[in-house]
mmCIF file of C-alpha atoms in Angstrom:
data_model
loop_
_atom_site.group_PDB
_atom_site.id
_atom_site.type_symbol
_atom_site.label_atom_id
_atom_site.label_comp_id
_atom_site.label_asym_id
_atom_site.label_seq_id
_atom_site.Cartn_x
_atom_site.Cartn_y
_atom_site.Cartn_z
ATOM 1 C CA MET A 786 0.000 0.000 0.000
ATOM 2 C CA PRO A 787 1.474 3.420 -0.930
ATOM 3 C CA LYS A 788 2.544 5.450 2.070
ATOM 4 C CA GLN A 789 0.032 8.258 1.374
ATOM 5 C CA VAL A 790 -2.917 5.855 1.261
ATOM 6 C CA ASP A 791 -1.774 4.117 4.421
ATOM 7 C CA HIS A 792 -1.499 7.483 6.214
ATOM 8 C CA ARG A 793 -5.069 8.342 5.198
ATOM 9 C CA ALA A 794 -6.347 4.889 6.228
ATOM 10 C CA ARG A 795 -4.757 5.221 9.648
ATOM 11 C CA ARG A 796 -6.284 8.652 10.143
ATOM 12 C CA GLU A 797 -9.699 7.276 9.204
ATOM 13 C CA ALA A 798 -9.272 4.390 11.653
ATOM 14 C CA ILE A 799 -8.427 6.920 14.363
ATOM 15 C CA ALA A 800 -11.504 8.986 13.460
ATOM 16 C CA ARG A 801 -13.688 5.880 13.776
ATOM 17 C CA ALA A 802 -12.134 5.139 17.165
ATOM 18 C CA LEU A 803 -12.937 8.720 18.188
ATOM 19 C CA TRP A 804 -16.575 8.258 17.095
ATOM 20 C CA ARG A 805 -16.816 5.103 19.217
ATOM 21 C CA VAL A 806 -15.445 6.914 22.276
ATOM 22 C CA ALA A 807 -17.932 9.778 21.738
ATOM 23 C CA GLU A 808 -20.846 7.375 21.329
ATOM 24 C CA GLN A 809 -20.053 4.861 24.046
ATOM 25 C CA ARG A 810 -18.271 6.852 26.752
ATOM 26 C CA GLY A 811 -19.176 10.466 26.144
ATOM 27 C CA VAL A 812 -17.551 13.746 25.365
ATOM 28 C CA PRO A 813 -15.334 14.164 28.435
ATOM 29 C CA HIS A 814 -13.498 11.064 27.195
ATOM 30 C CA LEU A 815 -12.525 12.599 23.864
ATOM 31 C CA THR A 816 -8.886 12.978 24.845
ATOM 32 C CA MET A 817 -5.943 11.960 22.677
ATOM 33 C CA ARG A 818 -5.017 9.354 25.286
ATOM 34 C CA GLU A 819 -8.407 7.609 25.278
ATOM 35 C CA VAL A 820 -8.755 7.781 21.504
ATOM 36 C CA ALA A 821 -5.263 6.287 21.102
ATOM 37 C CA GLN A 822 -6.222 3.445 23.437
ATOM 38 C CA GLU A 823 -9.481 2.806 21.547
ATOM 39 C CA ALA A 824 -7.561 2.834 18.259
ATOM 40 C CA GLY A 825 -5.069 0.328 19.681
ATOM 41 C CA MET A 826 -2.015 2.554 19.439
ATOM 42 C CA SER A 827 0.230 4.517 21.735
ATOM 43 C CA LEU A 828 -0.236 8.217 22.378
ATOM 44 C CA GLY A 829 3.036 8.817 20.509
ATOM 45 C CA GLN A 830 1.763 6.920 17.465
ATOM 46 C CA LEU A 831 -1.477 8.932 17.506
ATOM 47 C CA GLN A 832 0.520 12.151 17.686
ATOM 48 C CA HIS A 833 2.327 11.089 14.513
ATOM 49 C CA TYR A 834 -1.038 11.383 12.727
ATOM 50 C CA PHE A 835 -2.508 14.346 14.609
ATOM 51 C CA ALA A 836 -0.404 17.083 16.176
ATOM 52 C CA SER A 837 -3.230 18.228 18.460
ATOM 53 C CA ARG A 838 -6.633 17.272 19.832
ATOM 54 C CA GLU A 839 -8.164 20.040 17.670
ATOM 55 C CA ALA A 840 -6.587 18.622 14.511
ATOM 56 C CA MET A 841 -7.882 15.147 15.433
ATOM 57 C CA LEU A 842 -11.415 16.460 16.140
ATOM 58 C CA SER A 843 -11.479 18.490 12.927
ATOM 59 C CA PHE A 844 -10.435 15.520 10.832
ATOM 60 C CA ALA A 845 -12.985 13.263 12.571
ATOM 61 C CA MET A 846 -15.653 15.881 11.875
ATOM 62 C CA ASP A 847 -14.688 16.275 8.205
ATOM 63 C CA PHE A 848 -14.593 12.504 7.802
ATOM 64 C CA ALA A 849 -18.050 12.230 9.417
ATOM 65 C CA ALA A 850 -19.375 14.835 6.964
ATOM 66 C CA GLU A 851 -17.845 12.867 4.067
ATOM 67 C CA GLN A 852 -19.454 9.640 5.289
ATOM 68 C CA THR A 853 -22.824 11.380 5.622
ATOM 69 C CA THR A 854 -22.422 12.713 2.082
ATOM 70 C CA LEU A 855 -21.681 9.159 0.902
ATOM 71 C CA ARG A 856 -24.797 7.811 2.677
ATOM 72 C CA VAL A 857 -26.889 10.599 1.135
ATOM 73 C CA GLY A 858 -25.358 9.795 -2.262
ATOM 74 C CA ARG A 859 -26.296 6.113 -1.930
ATOM 75 C CA GLY A 860 -29.817 7.104 -0.856
ATOM 76 C CA LEU A 861 -30.138 9.425 -3.862
ATOM 77 C CA ALA A 862 -28.804 6.784 -6.259
ATOM 78 C CA ALA A 863 -31.562 4.456 -5.013
ATOM 79 C CA LEU A 864 -34.145 7.063 -6.100
ATOM 80 C CA GLY A 865 -33.198 6.580 -9.760
ATOM 81 C CA ASP A 866 -32.915 9.266 -12.452
ATOM 82 C CA ALA A 867 -34.519 12.677 -11.938
ATOM 83 C CA PRO A 868 -35.773 12.082 -8.397
ATOM 84 C CA HIS A 869 -38.493 14.337 -6.979
ATOM 85 C CA PRO A 870 -36.960 17.132 -4.843
ATOM 86 C CA ARG A 871 -39.234 16.063 -1.975
ATOM 87 C CA ASP A 872 -37.514 12.662 -1.950
ATOM 88 C CA VAL A 873 -34.073 14.244 -2.229
ATOM 89 C CA LEU A 874 -34.723 16.428 0.832
ATOM 90 C CA ARG A 875 -36.126 13.435 2.722
ATOM 91 C CA VAL A 876 -32.924 11.450 2.113
ATOM 92 C CA MET A 877 -30.746 14.416 3.131
ATOM 93 C CA LEU A 878 -32.704 14.872 6.387
ATOM 94 C CA THR A 879 -33.014 11.243 7.361
ATOM 95 C CA GLU A 880 -29.348 10.456 6.697
ATOM 96 C CA THR A 881 -28.304 13.369 8.911
ATOM 97 C CA LEU A 882 -30.465 12.342 11.881
ATOM 98 C CA PRO A 883 -29.399 9.573 14.297
ATOM 99 C CA LEU A 884 -31.910 7.059 12.924
ATOM 100 C CA HIS A 885 -29.349 4.260 12.589
ATOM 101 C CA PRO A 886 -26.017 3.379 14.271
ATOM 102 C CA ASP A 887 -23.652 5.006 11.715
ATOM 103 C CA ALA A 888 -25.538 8.271 11.851
ATOM 104 C CA ARG A 889 -25.784 8.106 15.648
ATOM 105 C CA ALA A 890 -22.024 7.836 16.088
ATOM 106 C CA THR A 891 -21.330 10.834 13.861
ATOM 107 C CA SER A 892 -24.247 12.795 15.313
ATOM 108 C CA ARG A 893 -22.908 12.486 18.870
ATOM 109 C CA MET A 894 -19.527 13.544 17.687
ATOM 110 C CA SER A 895 -21.008 16.551 15.905
ATOM 111 C CA ALA A 896 -22.793 17.626 19.078
ATOM 112 C CA ALA A 897 -19.523 17.454 20.994
ATOM 113 C CA TYR A 898 -17.761 19.350 18.218
ATOM 114 C CA VAL A 899 -20.353 22.135 18.244
ATOM 115 C CA LEU A 900 -19.924 22.606 21.995
ATOM 116 C CA GLU A 901 -16.148 22.862 21.546
ATOM 117 C CA ALA A 902 -16.582 25.175 18.584
ATOM 118 C CA LEU A 903 -18.410 27.747 20.721
ATOM 119 C CA HIS A 904 -15.110 28.471 22.433
ATOM 120 C CA ASP A 905 -12.699 27.967 19.533
ATOM 121 C CA ASP A 906 -12.879 30.383 16.600
ATOM 122 C CA ALA A 907 -11.189 28.054 14.094
ATOM 123 C CA LEU A 908 -13.518 25.132 14.871
ATOM 124 C CA ARG A 909 -16.502 27.485 14.849
ATOM 125 C CA ALA A 910 -15.657 28.858 11.384
ATOM 126 C CA ARG A 911 -15.217 25.304 10.102
ATOM 127 C CA ALA A 912 -18.532 24.114 11.576
ATOM 128 C CA ARG A 913 -20.327 27.172 10.216
ATOM 129 C CA ASP A 914 -18.862 26.655 6.732
ATOM 130 C CA GLY A 915 -20.124 23.075 6.770
ATOM 131 C CA ILE A 916 -23.643 24.182 7.654
ATOM 132 C CA LEU A 917 -23.606 27.004 5.090
ATOM 133 C CA HIS A 918 -22.536 24.541 2.401
ATOM 134 C CA GLY A 919 -25.506 22.296 3.282
ATOM 135 C CA ARG A 920 -27.782 25.326 3.403
ATOM 136 C CA ASP A 921 -26.738 26.400 -0.110
ATOM 137 C CA LEU A 922 -27.507 22.933 -1.507
ATOM 138 C CA VAL A 923 -30.963 22.909 0.098
ATOM 139 C CA GLU A 924 -31.724 26.468 -0.982
ATOM 140 C CA GLN A 925 -30.786 25.752 -4.630
ATOM 141 C CA LEU A 926 -33.011 22.691 -4.547
ATOM 142 C CA ILE A 927 -35.977 24.641 -3.167
ATOM 143 C CA ARG A 928 -35.512 27.521 -5.628
ATOM 144 C CA ARG A 929 -35.528 25.040 -8.497
ATOM 145 C CA ALA A 930 -38.656 23.363 -7.054
ATOM 146 C CA VAL A 931 -40.378 26.769 -6.916
ATOM 147 C CA ALA A 932 -39.324 27.474 -10.530
ATOM 148 C CA ASP A 933 -40.648 24.041 -11.553
ATOM 149 C CA GLY A 934 -43.994 24.731 -9.848
ATOM 150 C CA LEU A 935 -43.483 21.985 -7.264
ATOM 151 C CA VAL A 936 -43.442 24.449 -4.353
ATOM 152 C CA PRO A 937 -45.954 27.340 -4.272
ATOM 153 C CA ALA A 938 -44.406 30.563 -5.574
ATOM 154 C CA ASP A 939 -45.399 32.549 -2.479
ATOM 155 C CA ARG A 940 -43.054 30.540 -0.244
ATOM 156 C CA ASP A 941 -39.829 32.246 0.829
ATOM 157 C CA PRO A 942 -37.029 29.854 -0.254
ATOM 158 C CA VAL A 943 -34.636 31.206 2.384
ATOM 159 C CA ALA A 944 -37.076 30.710 5.288
ATOM 160 C CA GLU A 945 -38.013 27.244 3.956
ATOM 161 C CA THR A 946 -34.338 26.326 3.798
ATOM 162 C CA HIS A 947 -33.796 27.430 7.395
ATOM 163 C CA LEU A 948 -36.838 25.451 8.570
ATOM 164 C CA LEU A 949 -35.473 22.304 6.937
ATOM 165 C CA LEU A 950 -32.049 22.814 8.548
ATOM 166 C CA ALA A 951 -33.700 23.424 11.928
ATOM 167 C CA LEU A 952 -35.340 20.004 11.724
ATOM 168 C CA THR A 953 -31.929 18.568 12.621
ATOM 169 C CA GLY A 954 -33.266 19.504 16.080
ATOM 170 C CA PHE A 955 -34.863 16.042 16.008
ATOM 171 C CA THR A 956 -31.377 14.799 16.902
ATOM 172 C CA THR A 957 -31.737 15.751 20.575
ATOM 173 C CA LEU A 958 -35.326 14.450 20.795
ATOM 174 C CA LEU A 959 -34.246 11.107 19.322
ATOM 175 C CA GLU A 960 -31.130 10.842 21.470
ATOM 176 C CA LEU A 961 -33.110 11.403 24.667
ATOM 177 C CA GLY A 962 -35.847 8.991 23.602
ATOM 178 C CA ALA A 963 -38.460 11.777 23.699
ATOM 179 C CA VAL A 964 -39.583 10.756 20.192
ATOM 180 C CA GLY A 965 -39.121 7.547 18.239
ATOM 181 C CA PRO A 966 -37.803 7.106 14.675
ATOM 182 C CA GLU A 967 -41.307 6.427 13.305
ATOM 183 C CA GLU A 968 -42.634 9.649 14.829
ATOM 184 C CA VAL A 969 -39.745 11.620 13.356
ATOM 185 C CA LEU A 970 -40.348 10.195 9.888
ATOM 186 C CA ALA A 971 -44.081 10.970 10.175
ATOM 187 C CA ALA A 972 -43.336 14.571 11.176
ATOM 188 C CA ILE A 973 -40.783 15.025 8.382
ATOM 189 C CA ASP A 974 -43.285 13.667 5.864
ATOM 190 C CA GLN A 975 -45.948 16.046 7.158
ATOM 191 C CA HIS A 976 -43.535 18.968 6.783
ATOM 192 C CA LEU A 977 -42.461 17.968 3.265
ATOM 193 C CA ASP A 978 -46.063 17.325 2.178
ATOM 194 C CA ARG A 979 -46.942 20.837 3.232
ATOM 195 C CA LEU A 980 -43.945 22.336 1.465
ATOM 196 C CA PHE A 981 -44.622 20.498 -1.797
ATOM 197 C CA THR A 982 -48.254 21.341 -2.323
ATOM 198 C CA GLY A 983 -47.906 22.052 -6.049
ATOM 199 C CA PRO A 984 -48.411 19.429 -8.796
ATOM 200 C CA ALA A 985 -46.090 16.452 -8.304
ATOM 201 C CA MET B 1310 -33.453 35.610 56.049
ATOM 202 C CA PRO B 1311 -34.873 32.182 57.034
ATOM 203 C CA LYS B 1312 -32.329 29.417 56.657
ATOM 204 C CA GLN B 1313 -34.374 27.551 54.029
ATOM 205 C CA VAL B 1314 -34.645 30.624 51.793
ATOM 206 C CA ASP B 1315 -30.937 31.351 52.158
ATOM 207 C CA HIS B 1316 -30.089 27.770 51.189
ATOM 208 C CA ARG B 1317 -32.217 28.096 48.059
ATOM 209 C CA ALA B 1318 -30.712 31.495 47.218
ATOM 210 C CA ARG B 1319 -27.184 30.091 47.499
ATOM 211 C CA ARG B 1320 -28.059 27.151 45.272
ATOM 212 C CA GLU B 1321 -29.471 29.549 42.670
ATOM 213 C CA ALA B 1322 -26.322 31.690 42.847
ATOM 214 C CA ILE B 1323 -24.263 28.553 42.255
ATOM 215 C CA ALA B 1324 -26.475 27.592 39.295
ATOM 216 C CA ARG B 1325 -25.933 31.040 37.756
ATOM 217 C CA ALA B 1326 -22.180 30.670 38.241
ATOM 218 C CA LEU B 1327 -22.391 27.299 36.475
ATOM 219 C CA TRP B 1328 -24.262 28.893 33.557
ATOM 220 C CA ARG B 1329 -21.528 31.540 33.250
ATOM 221 C CA VAL B 1330 -18.818 28.878 33.182
ATOM 222 C CA ALA B 1331 -20.730 26.932 30.505
ATOM 223 C CA GLU B 1332 -21.257 30.046 28.393
ATOM 224 C CA GLN B 1333 -17.867 31.698 28.730
ATOM 225 C CA ARG B 1334 -15.416 28.838 29.123
ATOM 226 C CA GLY B 1335 -17.177 25.774 27.775
ATOM 227 C CA VAL B 1336 -18.295 22.370 28.888
ATOM 228 C CA PRO B 1337 -14.960 20.816 29.864
ATOM 229 C CA HIS B 1338 -14.832 23.496 32.567
ATOM 230 C CA LEU B 1339 -18.057 22.415 34.262
ATOM 231 C CA THR B 1340 -16.271 20.897 37.248
ATOM 232 C CA MET B 1341 -17.223 21.501 40.882
ATOM 233 C CA ARG B 1342 -13.880 23.212 41.398
ATOM 234 C CA GLU B 1343 -14.323 25.764 38.597
ATOM 235 C CA VAL B 1344 -17.965 26.437 39.474
ATOM 236 C CA ALA B 1345 -17.023 27.007 43.131
ATOM 237 C CA GLN B 1346 -14.353 29.481 42.027
ATOM 238 C CA GLU B 1347 -16.793 31.320 39.741
ATOM 239 C CA ALA B 1348 -19.351 31.427 42.586
ATOM 240 C CA GLY B 1349 -16.688 32.861 44.919
ATOM 241 C CA MET B 1350 -16.701 29.986 47.397
ATOM 242 C CA SER B 1351 -14.477 27.090 48.353
ATOM 243 C CA LEU B 1352 -14.978 23.588 46.995
ATOM 244 C CA GLY B 1353 -16.006 22.528 50.526
ATOM 245 C CA GLN B 1354 -18.673 25.219 50.682
ATOM 246 C CA LEU B 1355 -20.026 24.181 47.285
ATOM 247 C CA GLN B 1356 -20.184 20.571 48.436
ATOM 248 C CA HIS B 1357 -22.348 21.704 51.346
ATOM 249 C CA TYR B 1358 -24.982 22.675 48.758
ATOM 250 C CA PHE B 1359 -24.418 19.906 46.198
ATOM 251 C CA ALA B 1360 -23.101 16.465 47.110
ATOM 252 C CA SER B 1361 -22.049 15.696 43.540
ATOM 253 C CA ARG B 1362 -21.437 17.226 40.131
ATOM 254 C CA GLU B 1363 -24.585 15.438 38.881
ATOM 255 C CA ALA B 1364 -26.724 16.975 41.647
ATOM 256 C CA MET B 1365 -25.307 20.413 40.804
ATOM 257 C CA LEU B 1366 -25.932 19.971 37.062
ATOM 258 C CA SER B 1367 -29.477 18.697 37.652
ATOM 259 C CA PHE B 1368 -30.339 21.642 39.869
ATOM 260 C CA ALA B 1369 -28.814 24.114 37.383
ATOM 261 C CA MET B 1370 -30.862 22.480 34.629
ATOM 262 C CA ASP B 1371 -34.120 22.566 36.640
ATOM 263 C CA PHE B 1372 -33.464 26.176 37.583
ATOM 264 C CA ALA B 1373 -32.834 27.041 33.914
ATOM 265 C CA ALA B 1374 -36.144 25.399 32.977
ATOM 266 C CA GLU B 1375 -37.901 27.418 35.703
ATOM 267 C CA GLN B 1376 -36.345 30.642 34.454
ATOM 268 C CA THR B 1377 -37.389 29.837 30.891
ATOM 269 C CA THR B 1378 -40.925 29.152 32.136
ATOM 270 C CA LEU B 1379 -40.889 32.544 33.888
ATOM 271 C CA ARG B 1380 -39.722 34.292 30.705
ATOM 272 C CA VAL B 1381 -42.448 32.516 28.711
ATOM 273 C CA GLY B 1382 -44.984 33.526 31.392
ATOM 274 C CA ARG B 1383 -43.949 37.173 31.117
ATOM 275 C CA GLY B 1384 -44.162 36.969 27.319
ATOM 276 C CA LEU B 1385 -47.651 35.450 27.535
ATOM 277 C CA ALA B 1386 -48.822 38.042 30.064
ATOM 278 C CA ALA B 1387 -47.807 40.741 27.563
ATOM 279 C CA LEU B 1388 -50.176 39.161 25.017
ATOM 280 C CA GLY B 1389 -53.187 40.078 27.174
ATOM 281 C CA ASP B 1390 -56.305 37.974 27.789
ATOM 282 C CA ALA B 1391 -57.167 35.075 25.507
ATOM 283 C CA PRO B 1392 -54.065 35.289 23.274
ATOM 284 C CA HIS B 1393 -54.092 33.604 19.873
ATOM 285 C CA PRO B 1394 -52.423 30.156 20.072
ATOM 286 C CA ARG B 1395 -50.109 31.201 17.230
ATOM 287 C CA ASP B 1396 -48.709 33.966 19.462
ATOM 288 C CA VAL B 1397 -48.456 31.608 22.433
ATOM 289 C CA LEU B 1398 -46.373 29.135 20.414
ATOM 290 C CA ARG B 1399 -44.226 31.967 19.076
ATOM 291 C CA VAL B 1400 -43.396 33.117 22.627
ATOM 292 C CA MET B 1401 -42.647 29.549 23.740
ATOM 293 C CA LEU B 1402 -40.289 28.994 20.798
ATOM 294 C CA THR B 1403 -38.508 32.333 20.888
ATOM 295 C CA GLU B 1404 -37.921 32.225 24.658
ATOM 296 C CA THR B 1405 -36.374 28.759 24.334
ATOM 297 C CA LEU B 1406 -33.933 29.735 21.588
ATOM 298 C CA PRO B 1407 -30.655 31.598 22.302
ATOM 299 C CA LEU B 1408 -31.947 34.894 20.913
ATOM 300 C CA HIS B 1409 -30.833 36.948 23.937
ATOM 301 C CA PRO B 1410 -28.129 36.567 26.639
ATOM 302 C CA ASP B 1411 -30.282 34.893 29.348
ATOM 303 C CA ALA B 1412 -31.539 32.291 26.936
ATOM 304 C CA ARG B 1413 -28.048 31.778 25.503
ATOM 305 C CA ALA B 1414 -26.547 30.952 28.883
ATOM 306 C CA THR B 1415 -29.221 28.353 29.674
ATOM 307 C CA SER B 1416 -29.189 26.998 26.149
ATOM 308 C CA ARG B 1417 -25.454 26.245 26.289
ATOM 309 C CA MET B 1418 -25.911 24.577 29.615
ATOM 310 C CA SER B 1419 -28.755 22.478 28.216
ATOM 311 C CA ALA B 1420 -26.587 21.330 25.335
ATOM 312 C CA ALA B 1421 -23.887 20.250 27.786
ATOM 313 C CA TYR B 1422 -26.489 18.514 29.935
ATOM 314 C CA VAL B 1423 -27.894 16.575 26.997
ATOM 315 C CA LEU B 1424 -24.435 15.290 26.095
ATOM 316 C CA GLU B 1425 -23.896 14.139 29.687
ATOM 317 C CA ALA B 1426 -27.382 12.631 29.801
ATOM 318 C CA LEU B 1427 -26.562 10.279 26.929
ATOM 319 C CA HIS B 1428 -24.289 8.386 29.292
ATOM 320 C CA ASP B 1429 -26.185 8.792 32.554
ATOM 321 C CA ASP B 1430 -29.596 7.121 32.887
ATOM 322 C CA ALA B 1431 -30.856 9.373 35.711
ATOM 323 C CA LEU B 1432 -29.982 12.593 33.850
ATOM 324 C CA ARG B 1433 -31.423 11.150 30.640
ATOM 325 C CA ALA B 1434 -34.780 10.322 32.288
ATOM 326 C CA ARG B 1435 -34.913 13.803 33.784
ATOM 327 C CA ALA B 1436 -34.116 15.515 30.479
ATOM 328 C CA ARG B 1437 -36.663 13.345 28.655
ATOM 329 C CA ASP B 1438 -39.369 14.140 31.243
ATOM 330 C CA GLY B 1439 -38.738 17.852 30.760
ATOM 331 C CA ILE B 1440 -39.140 17.549 26.989
ATOM 332 C CA LEU B 1441 -42.249 15.365 27.318
ATOM 333 C CA HIS B 1442 -43.808 17.932 29.642
ATOM 334 C CA GLY B 1443 -43.204 20.670 27.051
ATOM 335 C CA ARG B 1444 -44.492 18.385 24.313
ATOM 336 C CA ASP B 1445 -47.756 17.780 26.209
ATOM 337 C CA LEU B 1446 -48.344 21.523 26.616
ATOM 338 C CA VAL B 1447 -47.763 22.149 22.904
ATOM 339 C CA GLU B 1448 -49.917 19.197 21.856
ATOM 340 C CA GLN B 1449 -52.870 20.333 24.022
ATOM 341 C CA LEU B 1450 -52.567 23.789 22.526
ATOM 342 C CA ILE B 1451 -52.597 22.454 18.971
ATOM 343 C CA ARG B 1452 -55.523 20.084 19.634
ATOM 344 C CA ARG B 1453 -57.534 22.997 21.031
ATOM 345 C CA ALA B 1454 -56.589 25.134 18.004
ATOM 346 C CA VAL B 1455 -57.818 22.335 15.713
ATOM 347 C CA ALA B 1456 -61.060 22.088 17.733
ATOM 348 C CA ASP B 1457 -61.456 25.874 17.488
ATOM 349 C CA GLY B 1458 -60.972 25.791 13.726
ATOM 350 C CA LEU B 1459 -57.696 27.733 13.875
ATOM 351 C CA VAL B 1460 -55.644 24.840 12.489
ATOM 352 C CA PRO B 1461 -57.013 22.768 9.574
ATOM 353 C CA ALA B 1462 -58.666 19.577 10.817
ATOM 354 C CA ASP B 1463 -56.589 17.362 8.511
ATOM 355 C CA ARG B 1464 -53.351 18.217 10.358
ATOM 356 C CA ASP B 1465 -51.942 15.535 12.644
ATOM 357 C CA PRO B 1466 -51.547 17.261 16.042
ATOM 358 C CA VAL B 1467 -48.819 14.833 17.147
ATOM 359 C CA ALA B 1468 -46.664 15.391 14.054
ATOM 360 C CA GLU B 1469 -47.237 19.164 14.277
ATOM 361 C CA THR B 1470 -46.145 19.098 17.913
ATOM 362 C CA HIS B 1471 -42.963 17.222 17.035
ATOM 363 C CA LEU B 1472 -42.180 19.662 14.220
ATOM 364 C CA LEU B 1473 -42.483 22.600 16.617
ATOM 365 C CA LEU B 1474 -40.204 20.894 19.152
ATOM 366 C CA ALA B 1475 -37.695 20.094 16.431
ATOM 367 C CA LEU B 1476 -37.404 23.801 15.620
ATOM 368 C CA THR B 1477 -35.283 24.083 18.767
ATOM 369 C CA GLY B 1478 -32.670 22.885 16.246
ATOM 370 C CA PHE B 1479 -32.253 26.591 15.440
ATOM 371 C CA THR B 1480 -30.173 26.679 18.621
ATOM 372 C CA THR B 1481 -27.122 25.166 16.921
ATOM 373 C CA LEU B 1482 -27.536 27.286 13.793
ATOM 374 C CA LEU B 1483 -27.727 30.459 15.901
ATOM 375 C CA GLU B 1484 -24.831 29.470 18.145
ATOM 376 C CA LEU B 1485 -22.559 28.842 15.177
ATOM 377 C CA GLY B 1486 -23.633 32.047 13.445
ATOM 378 C CA ALA B 1487 -24.992 30.095 10.465
ATOM 379 C CA VAL B 1488 -28.271 32.026 10.747
ATOM 380 C CA GLY B 1489 -29.095 35.313 12.435
ATOM 381 C CA PRO B 1490 -31.922 36.080 14.889
ATOM 382 C CA GLU B 1491 -33.964 37.909 12.207
ATOM 383 C CA GLU B 1492 -33.750 34.926 9.865
ATOM 384 C CA VAL B 1493 -34.861 32.572 12.652
ATOM 385 C CA LEU B 1494 -37.865 34.751 13.486
ATOM 386 C CA ALA B 1495 -38.815 34.947 9.789
ATOM 387 C CA ALA B 1496 -38.633 31.153 9.461
ATOM 388 C CA ILE B 1497 -40.657 30.587 12.643
ATOM 389 C CA ASP B 1498 -43.302 33.022 11.400
ATOM 390 C CA GLN B 1499 -43.450 31.234 8.059
ATOM 391 C CA HIS B 1500 -43.910 27.904 9.854
ATOM 392 C CA LEU B 1501 -46.629 29.235 12.167
ATOM 393 C CA ASP B 1502 -48.439 31.015 9.314
ATOM 394 C CA ARG B 1503 -48.637 27.735 7.468
ATOM 395 C CA LEU B 1504 -49.853 25.854 10.529
ATOM 396 C CA PHE B 1505 -52.566 28.387 11.317
ATOM 397 C CA THR B 1506 -54.259 28.648 7.966
ATOM 398 C CA GLY B 1507 -57.821 28.628 9.370
ATOM 399 C CA PRO B 1508 -59.811 31.763 10.245
ATOM 400 C CA ALA B 1509 -57.935 33.911 12.773
#
């Protein structure tokens, strides 16, 4: 295996170990020492791949975003050619929420990352950029749906985009067991049905 | 001052110190030692009021919920007699989101509490009960609005309730600066306008 590929593979394995620590033990355990242990390496070996805890967290966060993008991509591929924008948004939302183990691991890590980001300008800018990128995708999709007559023309695409992003708030309700996956899907479908009230 | 009142006042002062630590320094700093320092007392004095970090966090969380309820109560009182349920929901949502400093302090503490609760069954049950209590209030309000013809009868009150709770997801977007307060209020208004499409 070329050295560059191996380096990347090791970093991904460390990121997955970090996700497991976040999911199973909780945020206070997200130290380089505990992640190294979970990844089955020494602290020194871990430091060869990440110079700091921040660098490790940022990579784990970027990798989580990539994996979510891959899951969304697979979900979209399953919709076939020219999927309805309602279905596209449904896949984007449901793959972001902790409705299955992969998404739960990355969702817990994201929550931890956001809390850290509030007190770290570099992490905060990175987290914000990630959200703004997602927002732009959703907004483009809604604007096109309005142009295609699938969403009523009197809807404000910006406000609709923000409402869809805010539905990631289901994360906390799911994590605490205040709502179940079926209830979340029913609510998301109700919201999307109301958004797409034009001809299908 | 009677001893009982003084005890309560000291516990509230400690809770406010904890909120400040959560807001200004971040979650990893929510230790009994740092909170005692922020509250201007010794660790021993703090332990007189709270036997454990969990007890301290739970009290701070309950106190935050009480303060939010008070803010909502003041907002509702300002609406006068027999307020429209749309306005009631708007006050409940906006006083829960970090749109002003008081709400931001408690919102950051809540986020920290939720992360802890994922790995602590007692905290998790407490957090879930709080959410379920809020959910019941919102659901009653929506059912009455449907009965009064203010919300179309074909809306599912349970799904609508969950959608409103999920809008607390604006918290993260606000905290990271991905959306501004004006944009959040515009989106909430758009959501409520669409829910209340019956005669006003």
